[in-house]
Short mmCIF file of C-alpha atoms and ligand atoms in Angstrom, two decimals:
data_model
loop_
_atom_site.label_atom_id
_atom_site.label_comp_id
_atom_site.label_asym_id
_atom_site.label_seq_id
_atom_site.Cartn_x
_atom_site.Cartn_y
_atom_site.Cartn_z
CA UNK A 1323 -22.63 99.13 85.34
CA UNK A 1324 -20.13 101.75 84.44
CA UNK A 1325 -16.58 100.04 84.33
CA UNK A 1326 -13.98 102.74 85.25
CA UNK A 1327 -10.06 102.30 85.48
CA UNK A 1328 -8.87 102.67 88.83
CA UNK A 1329 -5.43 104.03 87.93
CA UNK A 1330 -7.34 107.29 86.77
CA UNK A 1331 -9.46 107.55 90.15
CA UNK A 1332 -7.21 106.14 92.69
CA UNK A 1333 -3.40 107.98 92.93
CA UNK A 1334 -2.65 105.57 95.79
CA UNK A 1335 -1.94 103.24 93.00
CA UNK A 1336 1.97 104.18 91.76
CA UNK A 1337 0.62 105.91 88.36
CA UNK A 1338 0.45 109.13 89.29
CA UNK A 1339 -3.16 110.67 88.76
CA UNK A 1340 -3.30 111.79 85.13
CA UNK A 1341 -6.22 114.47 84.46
CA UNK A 1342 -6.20 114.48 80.48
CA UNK A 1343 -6.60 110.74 80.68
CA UNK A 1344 -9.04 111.48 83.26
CA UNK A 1345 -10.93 113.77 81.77
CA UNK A 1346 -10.69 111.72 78.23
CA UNK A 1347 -12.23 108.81 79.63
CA UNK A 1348 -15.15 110.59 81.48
CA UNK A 1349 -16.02 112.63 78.71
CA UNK A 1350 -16.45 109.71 76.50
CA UNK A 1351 -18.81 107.87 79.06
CA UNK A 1352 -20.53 111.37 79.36
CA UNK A 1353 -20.46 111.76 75.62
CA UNK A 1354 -22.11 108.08 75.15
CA UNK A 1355 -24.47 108.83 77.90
CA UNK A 1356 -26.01 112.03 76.04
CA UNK A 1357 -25.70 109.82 72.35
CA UNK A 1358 -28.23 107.66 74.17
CA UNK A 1359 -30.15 110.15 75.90
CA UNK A 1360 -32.11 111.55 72.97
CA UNK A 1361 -32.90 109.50 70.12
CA UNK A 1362 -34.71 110.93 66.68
CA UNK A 1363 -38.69 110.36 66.21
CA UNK A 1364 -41.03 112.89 64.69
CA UNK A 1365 -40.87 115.78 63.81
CA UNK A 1366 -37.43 114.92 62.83
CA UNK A 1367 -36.39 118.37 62.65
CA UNK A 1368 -37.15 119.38 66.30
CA UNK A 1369 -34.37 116.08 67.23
CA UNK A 1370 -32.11 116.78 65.14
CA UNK A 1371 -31.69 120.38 66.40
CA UNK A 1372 -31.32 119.10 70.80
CA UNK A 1373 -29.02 116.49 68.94
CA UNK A 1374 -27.10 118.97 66.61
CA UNK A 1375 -26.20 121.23 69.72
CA UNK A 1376 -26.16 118.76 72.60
CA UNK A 1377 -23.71 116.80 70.78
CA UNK A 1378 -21.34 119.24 69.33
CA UNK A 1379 -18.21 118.13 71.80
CA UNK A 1380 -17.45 120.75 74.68
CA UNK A 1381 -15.87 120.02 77.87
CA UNK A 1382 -18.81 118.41 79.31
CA UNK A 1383 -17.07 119.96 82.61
CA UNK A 1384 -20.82 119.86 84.35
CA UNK A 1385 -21.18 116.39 83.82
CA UNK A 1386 -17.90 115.64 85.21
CA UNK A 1387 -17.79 117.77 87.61
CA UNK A 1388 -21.26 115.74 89.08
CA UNK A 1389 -19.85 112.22 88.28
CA UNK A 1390 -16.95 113.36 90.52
CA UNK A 1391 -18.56 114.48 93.79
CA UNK A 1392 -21.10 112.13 93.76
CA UNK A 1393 -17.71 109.09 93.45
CA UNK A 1394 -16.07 111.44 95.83
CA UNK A 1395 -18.83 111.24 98.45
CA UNK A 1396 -19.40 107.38 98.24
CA UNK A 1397 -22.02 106.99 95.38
CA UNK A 1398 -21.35 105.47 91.88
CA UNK A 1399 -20.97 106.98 87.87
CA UNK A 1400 -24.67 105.20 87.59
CA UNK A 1401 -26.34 107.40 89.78
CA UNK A 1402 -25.50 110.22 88.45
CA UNK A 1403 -25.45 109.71 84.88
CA UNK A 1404 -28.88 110.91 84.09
CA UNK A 1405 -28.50 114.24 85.86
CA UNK A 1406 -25.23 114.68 84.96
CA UNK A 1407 -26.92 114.71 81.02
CA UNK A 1408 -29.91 116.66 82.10
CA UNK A 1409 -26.72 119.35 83.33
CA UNK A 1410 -25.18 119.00 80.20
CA UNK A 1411 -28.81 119.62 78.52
CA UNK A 1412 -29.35 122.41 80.49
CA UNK A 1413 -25.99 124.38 79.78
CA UNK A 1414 -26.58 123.09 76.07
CA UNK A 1415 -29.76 124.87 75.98
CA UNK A 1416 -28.70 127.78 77.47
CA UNK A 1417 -25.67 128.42 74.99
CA UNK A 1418 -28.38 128.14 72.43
CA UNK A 1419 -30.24 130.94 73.55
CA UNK A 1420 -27.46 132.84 74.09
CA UNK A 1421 -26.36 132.88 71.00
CA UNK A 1422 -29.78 133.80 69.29
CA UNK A 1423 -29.81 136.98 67.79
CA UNK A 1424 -31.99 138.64 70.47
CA UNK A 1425 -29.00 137.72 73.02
CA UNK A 1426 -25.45 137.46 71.73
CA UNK A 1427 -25.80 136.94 68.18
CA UNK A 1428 -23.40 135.10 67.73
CA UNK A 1429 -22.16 132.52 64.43
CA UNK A 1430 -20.04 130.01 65.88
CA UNK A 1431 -20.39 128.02 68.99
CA UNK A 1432 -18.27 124.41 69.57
CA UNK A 1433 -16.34 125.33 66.47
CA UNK A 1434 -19.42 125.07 64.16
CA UNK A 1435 -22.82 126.74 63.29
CA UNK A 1436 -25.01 128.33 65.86
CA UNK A 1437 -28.62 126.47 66.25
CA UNK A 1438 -30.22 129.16 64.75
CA UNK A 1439 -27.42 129.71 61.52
CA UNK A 1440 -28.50 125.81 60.52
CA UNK A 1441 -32.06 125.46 62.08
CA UNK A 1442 -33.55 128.98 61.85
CA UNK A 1443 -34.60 131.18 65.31
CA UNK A 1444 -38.00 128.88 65.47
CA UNK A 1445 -36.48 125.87 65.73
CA UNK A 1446 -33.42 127.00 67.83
CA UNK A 1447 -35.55 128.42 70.32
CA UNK A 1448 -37.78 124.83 70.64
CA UNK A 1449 -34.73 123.16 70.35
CA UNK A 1450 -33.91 124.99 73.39
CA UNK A 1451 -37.61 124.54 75.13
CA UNK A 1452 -37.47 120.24 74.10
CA UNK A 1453 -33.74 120.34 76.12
CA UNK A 1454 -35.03 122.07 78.91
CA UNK A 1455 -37.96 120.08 79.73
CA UNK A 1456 -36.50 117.57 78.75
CA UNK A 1457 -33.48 117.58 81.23
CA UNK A 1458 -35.66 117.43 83.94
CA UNK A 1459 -37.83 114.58 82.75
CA UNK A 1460 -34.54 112.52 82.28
CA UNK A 1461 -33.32 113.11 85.98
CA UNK A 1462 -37.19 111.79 86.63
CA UNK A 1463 -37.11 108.57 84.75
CA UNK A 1464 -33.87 107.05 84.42
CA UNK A 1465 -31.95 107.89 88.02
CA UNK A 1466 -32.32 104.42 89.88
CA UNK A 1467 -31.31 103.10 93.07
CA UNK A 1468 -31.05 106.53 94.53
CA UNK A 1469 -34.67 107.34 97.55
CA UNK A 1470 -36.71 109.61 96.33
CA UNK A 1471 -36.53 112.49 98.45
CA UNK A 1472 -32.32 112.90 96.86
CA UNK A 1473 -33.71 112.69 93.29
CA UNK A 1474 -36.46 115.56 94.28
CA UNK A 1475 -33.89 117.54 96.07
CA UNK A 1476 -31.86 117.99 92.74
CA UNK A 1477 -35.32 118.20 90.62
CA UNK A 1478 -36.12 121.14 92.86
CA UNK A 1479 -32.23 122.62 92.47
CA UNK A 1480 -32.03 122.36 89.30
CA UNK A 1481 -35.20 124.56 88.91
CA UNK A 1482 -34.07 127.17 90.98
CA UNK A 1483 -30.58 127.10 88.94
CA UNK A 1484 -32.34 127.56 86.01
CA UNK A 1485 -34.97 130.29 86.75
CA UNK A 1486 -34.56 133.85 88.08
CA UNK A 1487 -32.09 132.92 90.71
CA UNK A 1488 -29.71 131.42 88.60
CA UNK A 1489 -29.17 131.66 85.04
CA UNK A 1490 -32.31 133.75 83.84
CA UNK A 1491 -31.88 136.04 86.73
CA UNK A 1492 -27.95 136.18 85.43
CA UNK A 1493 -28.56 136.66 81.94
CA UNK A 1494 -31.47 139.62 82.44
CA UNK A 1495 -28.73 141.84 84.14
CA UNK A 1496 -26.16 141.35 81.53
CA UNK A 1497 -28.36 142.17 79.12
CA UNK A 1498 -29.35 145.34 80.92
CA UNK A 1499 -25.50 146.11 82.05
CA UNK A 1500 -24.67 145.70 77.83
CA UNK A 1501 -23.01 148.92 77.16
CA UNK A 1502 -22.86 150.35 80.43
CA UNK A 1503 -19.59 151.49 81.58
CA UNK A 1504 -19.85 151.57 85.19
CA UNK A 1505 -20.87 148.54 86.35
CA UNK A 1506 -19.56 147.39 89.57
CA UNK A 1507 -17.65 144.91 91.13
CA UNK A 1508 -20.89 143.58 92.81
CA UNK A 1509 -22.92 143.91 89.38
CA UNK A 1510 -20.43 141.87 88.02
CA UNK A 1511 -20.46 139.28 90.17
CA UNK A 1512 -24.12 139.32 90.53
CA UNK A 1513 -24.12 138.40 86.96
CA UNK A 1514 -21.66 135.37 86.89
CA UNK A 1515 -22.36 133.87 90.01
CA UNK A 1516 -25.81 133.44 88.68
CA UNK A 1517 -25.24 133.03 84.69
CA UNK A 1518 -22.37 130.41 85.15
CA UNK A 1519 -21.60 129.75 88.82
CA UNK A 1520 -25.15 128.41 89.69
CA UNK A 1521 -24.83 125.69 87.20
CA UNK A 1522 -21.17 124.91 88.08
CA UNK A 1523 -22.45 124.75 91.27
CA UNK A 1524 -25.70 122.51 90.97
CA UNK A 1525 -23.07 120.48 88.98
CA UNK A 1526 -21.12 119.74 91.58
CA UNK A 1527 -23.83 119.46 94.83
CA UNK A 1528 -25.82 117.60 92.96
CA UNK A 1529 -23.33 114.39 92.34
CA UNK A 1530 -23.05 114.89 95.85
CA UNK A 1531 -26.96 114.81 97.15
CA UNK A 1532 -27.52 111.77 94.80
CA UNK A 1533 -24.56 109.97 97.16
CA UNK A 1534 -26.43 111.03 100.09
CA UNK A 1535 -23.31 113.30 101.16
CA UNK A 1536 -23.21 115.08 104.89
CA UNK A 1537 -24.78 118.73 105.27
CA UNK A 1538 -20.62 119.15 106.13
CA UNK A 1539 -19.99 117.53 102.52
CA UNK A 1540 -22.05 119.66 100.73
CA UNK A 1541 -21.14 122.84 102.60
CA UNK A 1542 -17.55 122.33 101.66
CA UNK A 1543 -17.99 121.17 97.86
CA UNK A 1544 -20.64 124.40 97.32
CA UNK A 1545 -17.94 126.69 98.48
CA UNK A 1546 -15.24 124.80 96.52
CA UNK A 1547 -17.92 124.93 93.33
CA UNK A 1548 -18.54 128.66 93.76
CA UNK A 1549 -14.48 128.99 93.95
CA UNK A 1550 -14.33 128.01 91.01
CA UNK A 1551 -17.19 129.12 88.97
CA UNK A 1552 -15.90 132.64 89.74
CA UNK A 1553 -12.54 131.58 88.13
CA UNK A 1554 -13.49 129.84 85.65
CA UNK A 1555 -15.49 133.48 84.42
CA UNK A 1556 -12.21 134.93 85.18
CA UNK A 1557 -10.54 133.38 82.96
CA UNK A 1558 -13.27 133.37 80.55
CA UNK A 1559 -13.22 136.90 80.27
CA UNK A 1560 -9.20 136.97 79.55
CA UNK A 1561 -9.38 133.71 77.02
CA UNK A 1562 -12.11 136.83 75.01
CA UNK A 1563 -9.13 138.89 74.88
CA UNK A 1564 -6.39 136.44 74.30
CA UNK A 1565 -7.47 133.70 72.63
CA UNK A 1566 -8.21 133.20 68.59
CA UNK A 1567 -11.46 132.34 67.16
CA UNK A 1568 -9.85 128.97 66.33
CA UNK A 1569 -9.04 128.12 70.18
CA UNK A 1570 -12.21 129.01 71.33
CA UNK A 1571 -14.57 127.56 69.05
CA UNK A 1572 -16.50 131.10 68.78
CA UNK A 1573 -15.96 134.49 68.10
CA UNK A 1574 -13.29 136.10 70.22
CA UNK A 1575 -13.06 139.65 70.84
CA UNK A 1576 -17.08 139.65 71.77
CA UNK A 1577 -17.01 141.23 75.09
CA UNK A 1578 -14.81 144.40 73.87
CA UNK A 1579 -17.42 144.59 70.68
CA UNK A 1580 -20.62 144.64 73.00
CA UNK A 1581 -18.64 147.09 75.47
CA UNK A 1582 -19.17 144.33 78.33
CA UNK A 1583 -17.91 144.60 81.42
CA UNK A 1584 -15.61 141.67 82.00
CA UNK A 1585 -13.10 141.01 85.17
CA UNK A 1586 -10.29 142.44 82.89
CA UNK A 1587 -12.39 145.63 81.92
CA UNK A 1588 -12.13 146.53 85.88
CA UNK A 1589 -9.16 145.18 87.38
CA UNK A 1590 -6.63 144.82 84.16
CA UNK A 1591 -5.70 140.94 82.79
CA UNK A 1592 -2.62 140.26 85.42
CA UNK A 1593 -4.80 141.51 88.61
CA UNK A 1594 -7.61 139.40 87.14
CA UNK A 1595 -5.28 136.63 86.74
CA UNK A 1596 -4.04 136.66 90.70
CA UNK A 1597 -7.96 136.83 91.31
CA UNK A 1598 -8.84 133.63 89.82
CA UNK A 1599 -5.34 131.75 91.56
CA UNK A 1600 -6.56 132.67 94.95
CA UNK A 1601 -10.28 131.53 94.07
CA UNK A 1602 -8.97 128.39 92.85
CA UNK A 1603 -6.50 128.03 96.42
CA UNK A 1604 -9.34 128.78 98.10
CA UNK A 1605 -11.33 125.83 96.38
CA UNK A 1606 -8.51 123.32 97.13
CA UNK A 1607 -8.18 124.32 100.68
CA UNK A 1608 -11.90 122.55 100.97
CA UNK A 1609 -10.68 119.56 99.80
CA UNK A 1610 -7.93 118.70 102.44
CA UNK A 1611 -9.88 116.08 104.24
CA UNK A 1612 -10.91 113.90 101.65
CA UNK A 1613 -7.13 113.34 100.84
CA UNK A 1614 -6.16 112.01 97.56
CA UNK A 1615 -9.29 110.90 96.98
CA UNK A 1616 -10.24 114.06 95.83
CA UNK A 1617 -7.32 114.27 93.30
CA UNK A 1618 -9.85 114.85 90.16
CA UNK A 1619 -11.32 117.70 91.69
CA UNK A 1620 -8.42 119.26 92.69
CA UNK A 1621 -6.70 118.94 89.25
CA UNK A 1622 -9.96 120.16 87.50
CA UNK A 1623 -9.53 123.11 89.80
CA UNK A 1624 -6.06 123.73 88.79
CA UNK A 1625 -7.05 123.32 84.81
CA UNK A 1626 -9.48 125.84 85.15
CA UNK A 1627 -7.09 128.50 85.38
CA UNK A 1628 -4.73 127.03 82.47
CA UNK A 1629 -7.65 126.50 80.27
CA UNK A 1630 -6.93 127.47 76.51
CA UNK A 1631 -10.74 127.40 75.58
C1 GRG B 692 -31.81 128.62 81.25
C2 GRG B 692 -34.25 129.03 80.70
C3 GRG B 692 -32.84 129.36 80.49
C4 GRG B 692 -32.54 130.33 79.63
C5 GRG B 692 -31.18 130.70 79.28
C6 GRG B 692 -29.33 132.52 77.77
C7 GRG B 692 -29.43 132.30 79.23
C8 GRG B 692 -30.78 132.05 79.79
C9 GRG B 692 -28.37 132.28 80.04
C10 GRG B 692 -26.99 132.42 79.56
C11 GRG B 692 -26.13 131.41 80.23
C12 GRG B 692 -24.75 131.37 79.64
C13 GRG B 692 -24.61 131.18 78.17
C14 GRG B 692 -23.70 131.48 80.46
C15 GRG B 692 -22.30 131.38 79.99
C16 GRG B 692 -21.72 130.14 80.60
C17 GRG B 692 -20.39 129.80 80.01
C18 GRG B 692 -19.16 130.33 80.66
C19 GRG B 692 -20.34 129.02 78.93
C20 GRG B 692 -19.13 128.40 78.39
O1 GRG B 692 -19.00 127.17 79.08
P1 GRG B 692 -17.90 126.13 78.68
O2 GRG B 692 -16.57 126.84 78.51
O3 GRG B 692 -18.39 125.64 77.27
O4 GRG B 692 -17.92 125.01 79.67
P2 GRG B 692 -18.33 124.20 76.60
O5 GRG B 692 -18.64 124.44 75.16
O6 GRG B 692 -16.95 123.63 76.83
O7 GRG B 692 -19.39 123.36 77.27
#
């Protein structure tokens, strides 16, 4: 059983709710959590590669994100641990293939050596494949004390997350929009809400299926999740243009290189900016009945948009 300090969960108690100790303390559980997940046999080489990307550090925002609905809607860390690792498996697996050099092609990712720079495209590519099946055999075997039907429910949205209608579907039309200058709004979005607001959004729906959360529940934590999945690619496309290679743990600058269309390319960094605030109002404003209860997600929204990296 997951001990958690109530301080950081409950504001009703008089320390005020503190989100880098917050977020501190659930990324180590998550961090522990994925350590345990995956453990080396043979061929060595094949672990080592899930374990040399999985466990690079990152924000692990996924995983949190599912620990906190499914709290928030009346279920425990333990239930959601294993899917909230197969999430952070899945968006591990997917940054790897991203950066191959028949995607992105890019060096650095987490502040060190693409998959493929230390493992070679083969291996990268199965180290990729193991995660992926392997996130969904996880969510399989180790969720417990949670009926059935909840743990097929996020089997089967995981899949579609991860397939055409999410990030595959996502990642075909960026490809094809590369170098394009007149993409549109709708393109655009098309593109994120599937490449990086499906997952945000499984993230978050599925900590709250596992709790066995009201149709109402979920309605109001998707739209709150799609809020701000769309900011949080906002910002993403302004931290490209503002931030240094150092802050971001990758290449800055990328989007400009590739002649992307990015949120700043069409409406200009400071209209881009207002864009993501109202997204991320709009994502508290679903929270007002759960009170302070729903404190983490609230200040995750808020970090979102003053996210260095
Ligand atoms: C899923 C089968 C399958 C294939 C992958 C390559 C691909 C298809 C999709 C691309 C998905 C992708 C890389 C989206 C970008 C998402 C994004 C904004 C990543 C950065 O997330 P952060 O900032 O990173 O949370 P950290 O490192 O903190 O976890």
């Amino acid at each position: 059983m997951v001990k958690t300090d109530e301080k950081l969960i409950n504001p009703n108690n008089q320390t005020a709710f503190d989100l880098h100790s917050y977020l501190k303390q659930r990324k180590n559980l998550v961090e522990e959590a994925l350590d345990n997940s995956l453990t080396i046999k043979k061929p060595e080489t094949i672990y080592q590669a899930m374990r040399y990307s999985l466990l690079a550090g990152g924000k692990r925002l996924r995983p949190i994100l599912c620990l906190a609905t499914c709290e928030l809607t009346g279920g425990s860390i333990d239930i959601a641990m294993p899917t909230a690792c197969a999430l952070e498996m899945i968006h591990t697996m997917s940054l790897i293939h991203d950066d191959l050099p028949a995607m992105d092609n890019d060096d650095y990712r987490r502040g060190q050596l693409t998959n493929h720079k230390v493992y070679g495209d083969d291996i990268a590519i199965l180290a990729g494949d193991g995660l992926l099946a392997y996130a969904f055999e996880y969510v399989a075997a180790n969720t417990h004390n949670v009926p059935a039907e909840r743990i097929v429910k996020v089997i089967a949205r995981l899949g579609r997350t991860v397939g055409a209608e999410g990030l595959v579907g996502g990642q075909v039309l960026d490809l094809e929009s590369e170098g394009k200058a007149d993409i549109s709004a709708q393109t655009l979005s098309f593109i994120h809400t599937h490449k990086t607001g499906a997952l945000l959004e499984t993230s978050v729906v599925s900590g709250a299926i596992l709790a066995g959360a009201s149709d109402e529940d979920i309605t109001k934590l998707s739209r709150y999740a799609q809020n701000i999945g769309l900011a949080f690619q906002i910002i993403d496309d302004i931290l490209d243009i503002t931030a240094t290679d150092e802050e971001l743990g990758k290449t800055a600058g990328k989007d400009l290189q590739a002649q992307k269309a990015t949120y700043p390319s069409l409406w200009g960094i400071e209209k881009s900016r207002i864009q993501a605030q109202n997204l991320i109002d709009d994502a508290i404003a679903q929270l007002t009945t759960y009170g302070e209860k729903a404190e983490p997600l609230r200040e995750i929204a808020n970090y979102i948009i003053t996210r260095k990296h």
